Amino acid sequence: MGQPINETPASILIIDDHPLLRRGVAQLLELEDDLALVGDTGEPEEGVRLAIELDPDMILLDLNMPGMDGIQTLKALREEGFAGRVVMFTVSDHEEDLVAALRGGADGYLLKDMEPEEMVRQLRQVALGRMVVSESLTALLAEALRNQRSAPATPDIHSLTQREREILRELAAGLSNKLIARKLDITEGTVKVHVKHLLKKLNLRSRVEAAVWAVQEGIEGR
């Protein structure tokens, strides 16, 4: 049985067009005290509706679905105002899918072939407000970011203010805006403004790119 992270379990919605997969995840979550499945569907449009209705802490979202795919569903979720965590759950280990999902606002990217125990561990990290990427994909992501960055636009840590550097370190540790705000004793809105500014200065498109770059550069330990 899992160790509770909070007094109430983290609520999870699954949007995936494979019934057996949904059933398997449901059975896995039944064994955990701190993770609770609140809904599942194989229809992306219904998934968006359920997300707004149930307001789960996180959504496990399949990438490749007929009709509206995972990236389009992710966009629809954000446009409808869903503010919870969205983790792509997929068989695809292609660089372009990974980058597209993270740039689209996903909070994580997990492969379906992972061990059940590892999946539970990663979901607990998501529940704590951290972003997750399957271990086998971190090197791929770092390489993708290096390849897509032009030489003249190489990020420069010296362009950041002291506060922006502090926030970048916390991003590298995988913390959400809410957790960063709590740790630095500032408002979540202030964190969002700083993140926006540091991404622009570093010529990066997402907080995940910034986190990966910071880890690669060893900035998270400074």
mmCIF file with all atom_site columns, C-alpha atoms in Angstrom:
data_model
loop_
_atom_site.group_PDB
_atom_site.id
_atom_site.type_symbol
_atom_site.label_atom_id
_atom_site.label_alt_id
_atom_site.label_comp_id
_atom_site.label_asym_id
_atom_site.label_entity_id
_atom_site.label_seq_id
_atom_site.pdbx_PDB_ins_code
_atom_site.Cartn_x
_atom_site.Cartn_y
_atom_site.Cartn_z
_atom_site.occupancy
_atom_site.B_iso_or_equiv
_atom_site.pdbx_formal_charge
_atom_site.auth_seq_id
_atom_site.auth_comp_id
_atom_site.auth_asym_id
_atom_site.auth_atom_id
_atom_site.pdbx_PDB_model_num
ATOM 1   C CA . MET A 1 1   ? 0.000   0.000  0.000   1.00 0.00 ? 1   MET A CA 1
ATOM 2   C CA . GLY A 1 2   ? 1.197   3.500  -0.717  1.00 0.00 ? 2   GLY A CA 1
ATOM 3   C CA . GLN A 1 3   ? 2.171   6.095  1.848   1.00 0.00 ? 3   GLN A CA 1
ATOM 4   C CA . PRO A 1 4   ? -0.231  9.052  1.859   1.00 0.00 ? 4   PRO A CA 1
ATOM 5   C CA . ILE A 1 5   ? 1.192   12.283 0.473   1.00 0.00 ? 5   ILE A CA 1
ATOM 6   C CA . ASN A 1 6   ? -1.756  14.342 1.648   1.00 0.00 ? 6   ASN A CA 1
ATOM 7   C CA . GLU A 1 7   ? -4.739  13.619 3.855   1.00 0.00 ? 7   GLU A CA 1
ATOM 8   C CA . THR A 1 8   ? -6.893  13.253 0.746   1.00 0.00 ? 8   THR A CA 1
ATOM 9   C CA . PRO A 1 9   ? -5.761  11.112 -2.212  1.00 0.00 ? 9   PRO A CA 1
ATOM 10  C CA . ALA A 1 10  ? -4.623  12.801 -5.412  1.00 0.00 ? 10  ALA A CA 1
ATOM 11  C CA . SER A 1 11  ? -7.485  12.495 -7.909  1.00 0.00 ? 11  SER A CA 1
ATOM 12  C CA . ILE A 1 12  ? -6.749  11.183 -11.401 1.00 0.00 ? 12  ILE A CA 1
ATOM 13  C CA . LEU A 1 13  ? -8.693  11.166 -14.680 1.00 0.00 ? 13  LEU A CA 1
ATOM 14  C CA . ILE A 1 14  ? -7.600  8.909  -17.555 1.00 0.00 ? 14  ILE A CA 1
ATOM 15  C CA . ILE A 1 15  ? -8.259  9.827  -21.196 1.00 0.00 ? 15  ILE A CA 1
ATOM 16  C CA . ASP A 1 16  ? -7.155  6.896  -23.345 1.00 0.00 ? 16  ASP A CA 1
ATOM 17  C CA . ASP A 1 17  ? -8.891  5.000  -26.136 1.00 0.00 ? 17  ASP A CA 1
ATOM 18  C CA . HIS A 1 18  ? -7.675  1.569  -24.985 1.00 0.00 ? 18  HIS A CA 1
ATOM 19  C CA . PRO A 1 19  ? -10.170 -0.014 -22.514 1.00 0.00 ? 19  PRO A CA 1
ATOM 20  C CA . LEU A 1 20  ? -7.685  -2.617 -21.282 1.00 0.00 ? 20  LEU A CA 1
ATOM 21  C CA . LEU A 1 21  ? -5.132  0.080  -20.503 1.00 0.00 ? 21  LEU A CA 1
ATOM 22  C CA . ARG A 1 22  ? -7.705  2.095  -18.562 1.00 0.00 ? 22  ARG A CA 1
ATOM 23  C CA . ARG A 1 23  ? -8.768  -0.986 -16.626 1.00 0.00 ? 23  ARG A CA 1
ATOM 24  C CA . GLY A 1 24  ? -5.162  -1.893 -15.838 1.00 0.00 ? 24  GLY A CA 1
ATOM 25  C CA . VAL A 1 25  ? -4.370  1.561  -14.497 1.00 0.00 ? 25  VAL A CA 1
ATOM 26  C CA . ALA A 1 26  ? -7.607  1.541  -12.484 1.00 0.00 ? 26  ALA A CA 1
ATOM 27  C CA . GLN A 1 27  ? -6.649  -1.775 -10.861 1.00 0.00 ? 27  GLN A CA 1
ATOM 28  C CA . LEU A 1 28  ? -3.171  -0.450 -10.112 1.00 0.00 ? 28  LEU A CA 1
ATOM 29  C CA . LEU A 1 29  ? -4.512  2.699  -8.459  1.00 0.00 ? 29  LEU A CA 1
ATOM 30  C CA . GLU A 1 30  ? -6.948  0.658  -6.331  1.00 0.00 ? 30  GLU A CA 1
ATOM 31  C CA . LEU A 1 31  ? -3.917  -0.688 -4.458  1.00 0.00 ? 31  LEU A CA 1
ATOM 32  C CA . GLU A 1 32  ? -2.751  2.810  -3.453  1.00 0.00 ? 32  GLU A CA 1
ATOM 33  C CA . ASP A 1 33  ? -4.084  4.888  -0.577  1.00 0.00 ? 33  ASP A CA 1
ATOM 34  C CA . ASP A 1 34  ? -2.787  8.205  -1.883  1.00 0.00 ? 34  ASP A CA 1
ATOM 35  C CA . LEU A 1 35  ? -3.933  8.005  -5.542  1.00 0.00 ? 35  LEU A CA 1
ATOM 36  C CA . ALA A 1 36  ? -7.584  7.783  -6.573  1.00 0.00 ? 36  ALA A CA 1
ATOM 37  C CA . LEU A 1 37  ? -9.145  7.310  -9.999  1.00 0.00 ? 37  LEU A CA 1
ATOM 38  C CA . VAL A 1 38  ? -12.161 9.609  -10.313 1.00 0.00 ? 38  VAL A CA 1
ATOM 39  C CA . GLY A 1 39  ? -13.008 8.984  -13.966 1.00 0.00 ? 39  GLY A CA 1
ATOM 40  C CA . ASP A 1 40  ? -11.909 7.480  -17.261 1.00 0.00 ? 40  ASP A CA 1
ATOM 41  C CA . THR A 1 41  ? -12.960 7.740  -20.884 1.00 0.00 ? 41  THR A CA 1
ATOM 42  C CA . GLY A 1 42  ? -11.825 6.757  -24.349 1.00 0.00 ? 42  GLY A CA 1
ATOM 43  C CA . GLU A 1 43  ? -13.329 9.882  -25.918 1.00 0.00 ? 43  GLU A CA 1
ATOM 44  C CA . PRO A 1 44  ? -11.163 13.040 -25.874 1.00 0.00 ? 44  PRO A CA 1
ATOM 45  C CA . GLU A 1 45  ? -14.174 15.389 -26.083 1.00 0.00 ? 45  GLU A CA 1
ATOM 46  C CA . GLU A 1 46  ? -15.821 13.659 -23.125 1.00 0.00 ? 46  GLU A CA 1
ATOM 47  C CA . GLY A 1 47  ? -12.479 13.784 -21.326 1.00 0.00 ? 47  GLY A CA 1
ATOM 48  C CA . VAL A 1 48  ? -12.402 17.580 -21.604 1.00 0.00 ? 48  VAL A CA 1
ATOM 49  C CA . ARG A 1 49  ? -15.958 17.742 -20.248 1.00 0.00 ? 49  ARG A CA 1
ATOM 50  C CA . LEU A 1 50  ? -15.113 15.395 -17.361 1.00 0.00 ? 50  LEU A CA 1
ATOM 51  C CA . ALA A 1 51  ? -11.985 17.385 -16.553 1.00 0.00 ? 51  ALA A CA 1
ATOM 52  C CA . ILE A 1 52  ? -13.993 20.566 -16.082 1.00 0.00 ? 52  ILE A CA 1
ATOM 53  C CA . GLU A 1 53  ? -16.766 18.742 -14.209 1.00 0.00 ? 53  GLU A CA 1
ATOM 54  C CA . LEU A 1 54  ? -14.571 16.650 -11.872 1.00 0.00 ? 54  LEU A CA 1
ATOM 55  C CA . ASP A 1 55  ? -11.550 19.002 -11.625 1.00 0.00 ? 55  ASP A CA 1
ATOM 56  C CA . PRO A 1 56  ? -9.040  16.206 -10.915 1.00 0.00 ? 56  PRO A CA 1
ATOM 57  C CA . ASP A 1 57  ? -5.550  16.901 -9.586  1.00 0.00 ? 57  ASP A CA 1
ATOM 58  C CA . MET A 1 58  ? -4.062  15.283 -12.672 1.00 0.00 ? 58  MET A CA 1
ATOM 59  C CA . ILE A 1 59  ? -4.971  13.782 -16.034 1.00 0.00 ? 59  ILE A CA 1
ATOM 60  C CA . LEU A 1 60  ? -3.243  10.851 -17.725 1.00 0.00 ? 60  LEU A CA 1
ATOM 61  C CA . LEU A 1 61  ? -3.660  11.653 -21.409 1.00 0.00 ? 61  LEU A CA 1
ATOM 62  C CA . ASP A 1 62  ? -2.946  9.322  -24.325 1.00 0.00 ? 62  ASP A CA 1
ATOM 63  C CA . LEU A 1 63  ? -1.020  10.936 -27.173 1.00 0.00 ? 63  LEU A CA 1
ATOM 64  C CA . ASN A 1 64  ? -2.282  8.939  -30.148 1.00 0.00 ? 64  ASN A CA 1
ATOM 65  C CA . MET A 1 65  ? -6.063  8.751  -30.311 1.00 0.00 ? 65  MET A CA 1
ATOM 66  C CA . PRO A 1 66  ? -8.388  8.705  -33.323 1.00 0.00 ? 66  PRO A CA 1
ATOM 67  C CA . GLY A 1 67  ? -10.056 12.027 -34.047 1.00 0.00 ? 67  GLY A CA 1
ATOM 68  C CA . MET A 1 68  ? -8.721  14.541 -31.544 1.00 0.00 ? 68  MET A CA 1
ATOM 69  C CA . ASP A 1 69  ? -5.186  13.525 -30.593 1.00 0.00 ? 69  ASP A CA 1
ATOM 70  C CA . GLY A 1 70  ? -3.455  14.123 -27.270 1.00 0.00 ? 70  GLY A CA 1
ATOM 71  C CA . ILE A 1 71  ? -1.852  17.447 -28.213 1.00 0.00 ? 71  ILE A CA 1
ATOM 72  C CA . GLN A 1 72  ? -5.196  18.828 -29.443 1.00 0.00 ? 72  GLN A CA 1
ATOM 73  C CA . THR A 1 73  ? -6.894  17.525 -26.294 1.00 0.00 ? 73  THR A CA 1
ATOM 74  C CA . LEU A 1 74  ? -4.226  19.167 -24.144 1.00 0.00 ? 74  LEU A CA 1
ATOM 75  C CA . LYS A 1 75  ? -4.821  22.464 -25.924 1.00 0.00 ? 75  LYS A CA 1
ATOM 76  C CA . ALA A 1 76  ? -8.587  22.121 -25.451 1.00 0.00 ? 76  ALA A CA 1
ATOM 77  C CA . LEU A 1 77  ? -8.131  21.403 -21.742 1.00 0.00 ? 77  LEU A CA 1
ATOM 78  C CA . ARG A 1 78  ? -6.049  24.534 -21.233 1.00 0.00 ? 78  ARG A CA 1
ATOM 79  C CA . GLU A 1 79  ? -8.421  26.656 -23.323 1.00 0.00 ? 79  GLU A CA 1
ATOM 80  C CA . GLU A 1 80  ? -11.329 25.455 -21.164 1.00 0.00 ? 80  GLU A CA 1
ATOM 81  C CA . GLY A 1 81  ? -9.444  26.605 -18.093 1.00 0.00 ? 81  GLY A CA 1
ATOM 82  C CA . PHE A 1 82  ? -8.306  23.266 -16.663 1.00 0.00 ? 82  PHE A CA 1
ATOM 83  C CA . ALA A 1 83  ? -5.454  24.186 -14.328 1.00 0.00 ? 83  ALA A CA 1
ATOM 84  C CA . GLY A 1 84  ? -4.546  20.725 -13.018 1.00 0.00 ? 84  GLY A CA 1
ATOM 85  C CA . ARG A 1 85  ? -1.552  18.631 -14.037 1.00 0.00 ? 85  ARG A CA 1
ATOM 86  C CA . VAL A 1 86  ? -1.640  16.916 -17.440 1.00 0.00 ? 86  VAL A CA 1
ATOM 87  C CA . VAL A 1 87  ? 0.744   14.031 -18.074 1.00 0.00 ? 87  VAL A CA 1
ATOM 88  C CA . MET A 1 88  ? 1.057   12.441 -21.503 1.00 0.00 ? 88  MET A CA 1
ATOM 89  C CA . PHE A 1 89  ? 0.909   8.642  -21.237 1.00 0.00 ? 89  PHE A CA 1
ATOM 90  C CA . THR A 1 90  ? 2.039   7.084  -24.479 1.00 0.00 ? 90  THR A CA 1
ATOM 91  C CA . VAL A 1 91  ? 3.979   4.426  -26.373 1.00 0.00 ? 91  VAL A CA 1
ATOM 92  C CA . SER A 1 92  ? 5.750   7.065  -28.455 1.00 0.00 ? 92  SER A CA 1
ATOM 93  C CA . ASP A 1 93  ? 9.397   7.747  -27.661 1.00 0.00 ? 93  ASP A CA 1
ATOM 94  C CA . HIS A 1 94  ? 9.801   9.990  -30.701 1.00 0.00 ? 94  HIS A CA 1
ATOM 95  C CA . GLU A 1 95  ? 11.630  13.242 -30.074 1.00 0.00 ? 95  GLU A CA 1
ATOM 96  C CA . GLU A 1 96  ? 9.097   15.381 -31.941 1.00 0.00 ? 96  GLU A CA 1
ATOM 97  C CA . ASP A 1 97  ? 6.164   14.003 -29.895 1.00 0.00 ? 97  ASP A CA 1
ATOM 98  C CA . LEU A 1 98  ? 7.982   14.585 -26.629 1.00 0.00 ? 98  LEU A CA 1
ATOM 99  C CA . VAL A 1 99  ? 8.950   18.159 -27.495 1.00 0.00 ? 99  VAL A CA 1
ATOM 100 C CA . ALA A 1 100 ? 5.495   18.987 -28.914 1.00 0.00 ? 100 ALA A CA 1
ATOM 101 C CA . ALA A 1 101 ? 3.768   17.751 -25.756 1.00 0.00 ? 101 ALA A CA 1
ATOM 102 C CA . LEU A 1 102 ? 6.004   19.670 -23.375 1.00 0.00 ? 102 LEU A CA 1
ATOM 103 C CA . ARG A 1 103 ? 5.838   22.818 -25.445 1.00 0.00 ? 103 ARG A CA 1
ATOM 104 C CA . GLY A 1 104 ? 2.072   22.411 -25.535 1.00 0.00 ? 104 GLY A CA 1
ATOM 105 C CA . GLY A 1 105 ? 1.927   22.704 -21.771 1.00 0.00 ? 105 GLY A CA 1
ATOM 106 C CA . ALA A 1 106 ? 2.094   19.089 -20.572 1.00 0.00 ? 106 ALA A CA 1
ATOM 107 C CA . ASP A 1 107 ? 3.467   18.598 -17.052 1.00 0.00 ? 107 ASP A CA 1
ATOM 108 C CA . GLY A 1 108 ? 5.043   15.279 -17.873 1.00 0.00 ? 108 GLY A CA 1
ATOM 109 C CA . TYR A 1 109 ? 5.602   12.553 -20.444 1.00 0.00 ? 109 TYR A CA 1
ATOM 110 C CA . LEU A 1 110 ? 5.533   8.905  -19.390 1.00 0.00 ? 110 LEU A CA 1
ATOM 111 C CA . LEU A 1 111 ? 5.913   5.779  -21.505 1.00 0.00 ? 111 LEU A CA 1
ATOM 112 C CA . LYS A 1 112 ? 3.345   3.009  -21.208 1.00 0.00 ? 112 LYS A CA 1
ATOM 113 C CA . ASP A 1 113 ? 5.961   0.259  -21.040 1.00 0.00 ? 113 ASP A CA 1
ATOM 114 C CA . MET A 1 114 ? 7.165   1.389  -17.604 1.00 0.00 ? 114 MET A CA 1
ATOM 115 C CA . GLU A 1 115 ? 6.950   -0.934 -14.597 1.00 0.00 ? 115 GLU A CA 1
ATOM 116 C CA . PRO A 1 116 ? 3.793   -0.467 -12.475 1.00 0.00 ? 116 PRO A CA 1
ATOM 117 C CA . GLU A 1 117 ? 5.841   0.451  -9.388  1.00 0.00 ? 117 GLU A CA 1
ATOM 118 C CA . GLU A 1 118 ? 7.713   3.107  -11.369 1.00 0.00 ? 118 GLU A CA 1
ATOM 119 C CA . MET A 1 119 ? 4.469   4.522  -12.705 1.00 0.00 ? 119 MET A CA 1
ATOM 120 C CA . VAL A 1 120 ? 3.068   4.883  -9.189  1.00 0.00 ? 120 VAL A CA 1
ATOM 121 C CA . ARG A 1 121 ? 6.296   6.572  -8.085  1.00 0.00 ? 121 ARG A CA 1
ATOM 122 C CA . GLN A 1 122 ? 6.083   9.039  -10.969 1.00 0.00 ? 122 GLN A CA 1
ATOM 123 C CA . LEU A 1 123 ? 2.409   9.794  -10.293 1.00 0.00 ? 123 LEU A CA 1
ATOM 124 C CA . ARG A 1 124 ? 3.317   10.584 -6.699  1.00 0.00 ? 124 ARG A CA 1
ATOM 125 C CA . GLN A 1 125 ? 5.862   13.086 -7.998  1.00 0.00 ? 125 GLN A CA 1
ATOM 126 C CA . VAL A 1 126 ? 3.140   14.687 -10.127 1.00 0.00 ? 126 VAL A CA 1
ATOM 127 C CA . ALA A 1 127 ? 0.887   14.863 -7.064  1.00 0.00 ? 127 ALA A CA 1
ATOM 128 C CA . LEU A 1 128 ? 3.665   16.763 -5.279  1.00 0.00 ? 128 LEU A CA 1
ATOM 129 C CA . GLY A 1 129 ? 3.631   19.360 -8.047  1.00 0.00 ? 129 GLY A CA 1
ATOM 130 C CA . ARG A 1 130 ? 6.720   18.108 -9.860  1.00 0.00 ? 130 ARG A CA 1
ATOM 131 C CA . MET A 1 131 ? 7.043   17.516 -13.578 1.00 0.00 ? 131 MET A CA 1
ATOM 132 C CA . VAL A 1 132 ? 7.999   14.037 -14.777 1.00 0.00 ? 132 VAL A CA 1
ATOM 133 C CA . VAL A 1 133 ? 9.620   12.574 -17.858 1.00 0.00 ? 133 VAL A CA 1
ATOM 134 C CA . SER A 1 134 ? 10.395  8.879  -18.295 1.00 0.00 ? 134 SER A CA 1
ATOM 135 C CA . GLU A 1 135 ? 14.017  8.334  -17.398 1.00 0.00 ? 135 GLU A CA 1
ATOM 136 C CA . SER A 1 136 ? 14.854  6.847  -20.774 1.00 0.00 ? 136 SER A CA 1
ATOM 137 C CA . LEU A 1 137 ? 13.739  10.085 -22.466 1.00 0.00 ? 137 LEU A CA 1
ATOM 138 C CA . THR A 1 138 ? 15.683  12.721 -20.506 1.00 0.00 ? 138 THR A CA 1
ATOM 139 C CA . ALA A 1 139 ? 18.811  12.410 -22.652 1.00 0.00 ? 139 ALA A CA 1
ATOM 140 C CA . LEU A 1 140 ? 16.639  12.499 -25.792 1.00 0.00 ? 140 LEU A CA 1
ATOM 141 C CA . LEU A 1 141 ? 14.951  15.681 -24.588 1.00 0.00 ? 141 LEU A CA 1
ATOM 142 C CA . ALA A 1 142 ? 18.238  17.377 -23.769 1.00 0.00 ? 142 ALA A CA 1
ATOM 143 C CA . GLU A 1 143 ? 19.596  16.461 -27.211 1.00 0.00 ? 143 GLU A CA 1
ATOM 144 C CA . ALA A 1 144 ? 16.429  17.747 -28.891 1.00 0.00 ? 144 ALA A CA 1
ATOM 145 C CA . LEU A 1 145 ? 16.750  21.087 -27.151 1.00 0.00 ? 145 LEU A CA 1
ATOM 146 C CA . ARG A 1 146 ? 20.400  21.381 -28.140 1.00 0.00 ? 146 ARG A CA 1
ATOM 147 C CA . ASN A 1 147 ? 19.598  20.561 -31.771 1.00 0.00 ? 147 ASN A CA 1
ATOM 148 C CA . GLN A 1 148 ? 16.758  23.065 -31.996 1.00 0.00 ? 148 GLN A CA 1
ATOM 149 C CA . ARG A 1 149 ? 18.676  25.947 -30.473 1.00 0.00 ? 149 ARG A CA 1
ATOM 150 C CA . SER A 1 150 ? 20.652  28.137 -32.845 1.00 0.00 ? 150 SER A CA 1
ATOM 151 C CA . ALA A 1 151 ? 24.165  29.116 -31.791 1.00 0.00 ? 151 ALA A CA 1
ATOM 152 C CA . PRO A 1 152 ? 23.634  32.905 -31.527 1.00 0.00 ? 152 PRO A CA 1
ATOM 153 C CA . ALA A 1 153 ? 20.655  32.353 -29.235 1.00 0.00 ? 153 ALA A CA 1
ATOM 154 C CA . THR A 1 154 ? 22.432  30.180 -26.676 1.00 0.00 ? 154 THR A CA 1
ATOM 155 C CA . PRO A 1 155 ? 20.932  30.857 -23.239 1.00 0.00 ? 155 PRO A CA 1
ATOM 156 C CA . ASP A 1 156 ? 23.049  33.023 -20.954 1.00 0.00 ? 156 ASP A CA 1
ATOM 157 C CA . ILE A 1 157 ? 22.575  32.619 -17.202 1.00 0.00 ? 157 ILE A CA 1
ATOM 158 C CA . HIS A 1 158 ? 24.173  36.038 -16.659 1.00 0.00 ? 158 HIS A CA 1
ATOM 159 C CA . SER A 1 159 ? 21.205  37.725 -18.328 1.00 0.00 ? 159 SER A CA 1
ATOM 160 C CA . LEU A 1 160 ? 18.985  36.703 -15.407 1.00 0.00 ? 160 LEU A CA 1
ATOM 161 C CA . THR A 1 161 ? 18.339  38.628 -12.209 1.00 0.00 ? 161 THR A CA 1
ATOM 162 C CA . GLN A 1 162 ? 19.120  37.001 -8.863  1.00 0.00 ? 162 GLN A CA 1
ATOM 163 C CA . ARG A 1 163 ? 15.431  36.228 -8.290  1.00 0.00 ? 163 ARG A CA 1
ATOM 164 C CA . GLU A 1 164 ? 15.093  34.709 -11.781 1.00 0.00 ? 164 GLU A CA 1
ATOM 165 C CA . ARG A 1 165 ? 18.099  32.486 -11.070 1.00 0.00 ? 165 ARG A CA 1
ATOM 166 C CA . GLU A 1 166 ? 16.513  31.331 -7.820  1.00 0.00 ? 166 GLU A CA 1
ATOM 167 C CA . ILE A 1 167 ? 13.309  30.446 -9.661  1.00 0.00 ? 167 ILE A CA 1
ATOM 168 C CA . LEU A 1 168 ? 15.263  28.688 -12.422 1.00 0.00 ? 168 LEU A CA 1
ATOM 169 C CA . ARG A 1 169 ? 16.938  26.496 -9.779  1.00 0.00 ? 169 ARG A CA 1
ATOM 170 C CA . GLU A 1 170 ? 13.536  25.530 -8.410  1.00 0.00 ? 170 GLU A CA 1
ATOM 171 C CA . LEU A 1 171 ? 12.255  24.814 -11.937 1.00 0.00 ? 171 LEU A CA 1
ATOM 172 C CA . ALA A 1 172 ? 15.240  22.504 -12.395 1.00 0.00 ? 172 ALA A CA 1
ATOM 173 C CA . ALA A 1 173 ? 14.185  20.689 -9.223  1.00 0.00 ? 173 ALA A CA 1
ATOM 174 C CA . GLY A 1 174 ? 10.797  20.113 -10.862 1.00 0.00 ? 174 GLY A CA 1
ATOM 175 C CA . LEU A 1 175 ? 8.730   22.377 -8.599  1.00 0.00 ? 175 LEU A CA 1
ATOM 176 C CA . SER A 1 176 ? 5.424   23.866 -9.734  1.00 0.00 ? 176 SER A CA 1
ATOM 177 C CA . ASN A 1 177 ? 4.729   27.615 -9.586  1.00 0.00 ? 177 ASN A CA 1
ATOM 178 C CA . LYS A 1 178 ? 2.676   27.096 -6.430  1.00 0.00 ? 178 LYS A CA 1
ATOM 179 C CA . LEU A 1 179 ? 5.498   25.263 -4.646  1.00 0.00 ? 179 LEU A CA 1
ATOM 180 C CA . ILE A 1 180 ? 8.090   27.802 -5.808  1.00 0.00 ? 180 ILE A CA 1
ATOM 181 C CA . ALA A 1 181 ? 5.912   30.632 -4.502  1.00 0.00 ? 181 ALA A CA 1
ATOM 182 C CA . ARG A 1 182 ? 5.583   28.908 -1.128  1.00 0.00 ? 182 ARG A CA 1
ATOM 183 C CA . LYS A 1 183 ? 9.321   28.210 -0.884  1.00 0.00 ? 183 LYS A CA 1
ATOM 184 C CA . LEU A 1 184 ? 10.410  31.745 -1.826  1.00 0.00 ? 184 LEU A CA 1
ATOM 185 C CA . ASP A 1 185 ? 7.552   33.404 0.092   1.00 0.00 ? 185 ASP A CA 1
ATOM 186 C CA . ILE A 1 186 ? 6.181   35.270 -2.921  1.00 0.00 ? 186 ILE A CA 1
ATOM 187 C CA . THR A 1 187 ? 2.852   35.062 -4.762  1.00 0.00 ? 187 THR A CA 1
ATOM 188 C CA . GLU A 1 188 ? 2.166   32.502 -7.493  1.00 0.00 ? 188 GLU A CA 1
ATOM 189 C CA . GLY A 1 189 ? 1.428   35.405 -9.857  1.00 0.00 ? 189 GLY A CA 1
ATOM 190 C CA . THR A 1 190 ? 4.897   36.839 -9.213  1.00 0.00 ? 190 THR A CA 1
ATOM 191 C CA . VAL A 1 191 ? 6.453   33.464 -9.981  1.00 0.00 ? 191 VAL A CA 1
ATOM 192 C CA . LYS A 1 192 ? 4.566   33.309 -13.303 1.00 0.00 ? 192 LYS A CA 1
ATOM 193 C CA . VAL A 1 193 ? 5.882   36.750 -14.278 1.00 0.00 ? 193 VAL A CA 1
ATOM 194 C CA . HIS A 1 194 ? 9.467   35.769 -13.415 1.00 0.00 ? 194 HIS A CA 1
ATOM 195 C CA . VAL A 1 195 ? 9.150   32.488 -15.353 1.00 0.00 ? 195 VAL A CA 1
ATOM 196 C CA . LYS A 1 196 ? 7.854   34.376 -18.384 1.00 0.00 ? 196 LYS A CA 1
ATOM 197 C CA . HIS A 1 197 ? 10.759  36.825 -18.216 1.00 0.00 ? 197 HIS A CA 1
ATOM 198 C CA . LEU A 1 198 ? 13.455  34.194 -17.752 1.00 0.00 ? 198 LEU A CA 1
ATOM 199 C CA . LEU A 1 199 ? 12.128  32.082 -20.648 1.00 0.00 ? 199 LEU A CA 1
ATOM 200 C CA . LYS A 1 200 ? 12.264  35.137 -22.902 1.00 0.00 ? 200 LYS A CA 1
ATOM 201 C CA . LYS A 1 201 ? 15.795  36.024 -21.801 1.00 0.00 ? 201 LYS A CA 1
ATOM 202 C CA . LEU A 1 202 ? 17.009  32.455 -22.278 1.00 0.00 ? 202 LEU A CA 1
ATOM 203 C CA . ASN A 1 203 ? 15.234  32.077 -25.633 1.00 0.00 ? 203 ASN A CA 1
ATOM 204 C CA . LEU A 1 204 ? 13.387  28.980 -24.405 1.00 0.00 ? 204 LEU A CA 1
ATOM 205 C CA . ARG A 1 205 ? 9.746   28.144 -25.007 1.00 0.00 ? 205 ARG A CA 1
ATOM 206 C CA . SER A 1 206 ? 8.670   26.256 -21.902 1.00 0.00 ? 206 SER A CA 1
ATOM 207 C CA . ARG A 1 207 ? 9.489   25.729 -18.252 1.00 0.00 ? 207 ARG A CA 1
ATOM 208 C CA . VAL A 1 208 ? 10.453  22.140 -19.073 1.00 0.00 ? 208 VAL A CA 1
ATOM 209 C CA . GLU A 1 209 ? 13.052  23.339 -21.580 1.00 0.00 ? 209 GLU A CA 1
ATOM 210 C CA . ALA A 1 210 ? 14.393  25.742 -18.953 1.00 0.00 ? 210 ALA A CA 1
ATOM 211 C CA . ALA A 1 211 ? 14.552  22.975 -16.348 1.00 0.00 ? 211 ALA A CA 1
ATOM 212 C CA . VAL A 1 212 ? 16.359  20.559 -18.662 1.00 0.00 ? 212 VAL A CA 1
ATOM 213 C CA . TRP A 1 213 ? 18.825  23.275 -19.741 1.00 0.00 ? 213 TRP A CA 1
ATOM 214 C CA . ALA A 1 214 ? 19.498  24.229 -16.104 1.00 0.00 ? 214 ALA A CA 1
ATOM 215 C CA . VAL A 1 215 ? 20.144  20.611 -15.147 1.00 0.00 ? 215 VAL A CA 1
ATOM 216 C CA . GLN A 1 216 ? 22.460  20.122 -18.135 1.00 0.00 ? 216 GLN A CA 1
ATOM 217 C CA . GLU A 1 217 ? 24.379  23.270 -17.200 1.00 0.00 ? 217 GLU A CA 1
ATOM 218 C CA . GLY A 1 218 ? 24.582  22.274 -13.532 1.00 0.00 ? 218 GLY A CA 1
ATOM 219 C CA . ILE A 1 219 ? 22.715  25.418 -12.520 1.00 0.00 ? 219 ILE A CA 1
ATOM 220 C CA . GLU A 1 220 ? 20.309  23.603 -10.202 1.00 0.00 ? 220 GLU A CA 1
ATOM 221 C CA . GLY A 1 221 ? 23.077  23.106 -7.650  1.00 0.00 ? 221 GLY A CA 1
ATOM 222 C CA . ARG A 1 222 ? 24.429  26.626 -7.597  1.00 0.00 ? 222 ARG A CA 1
#
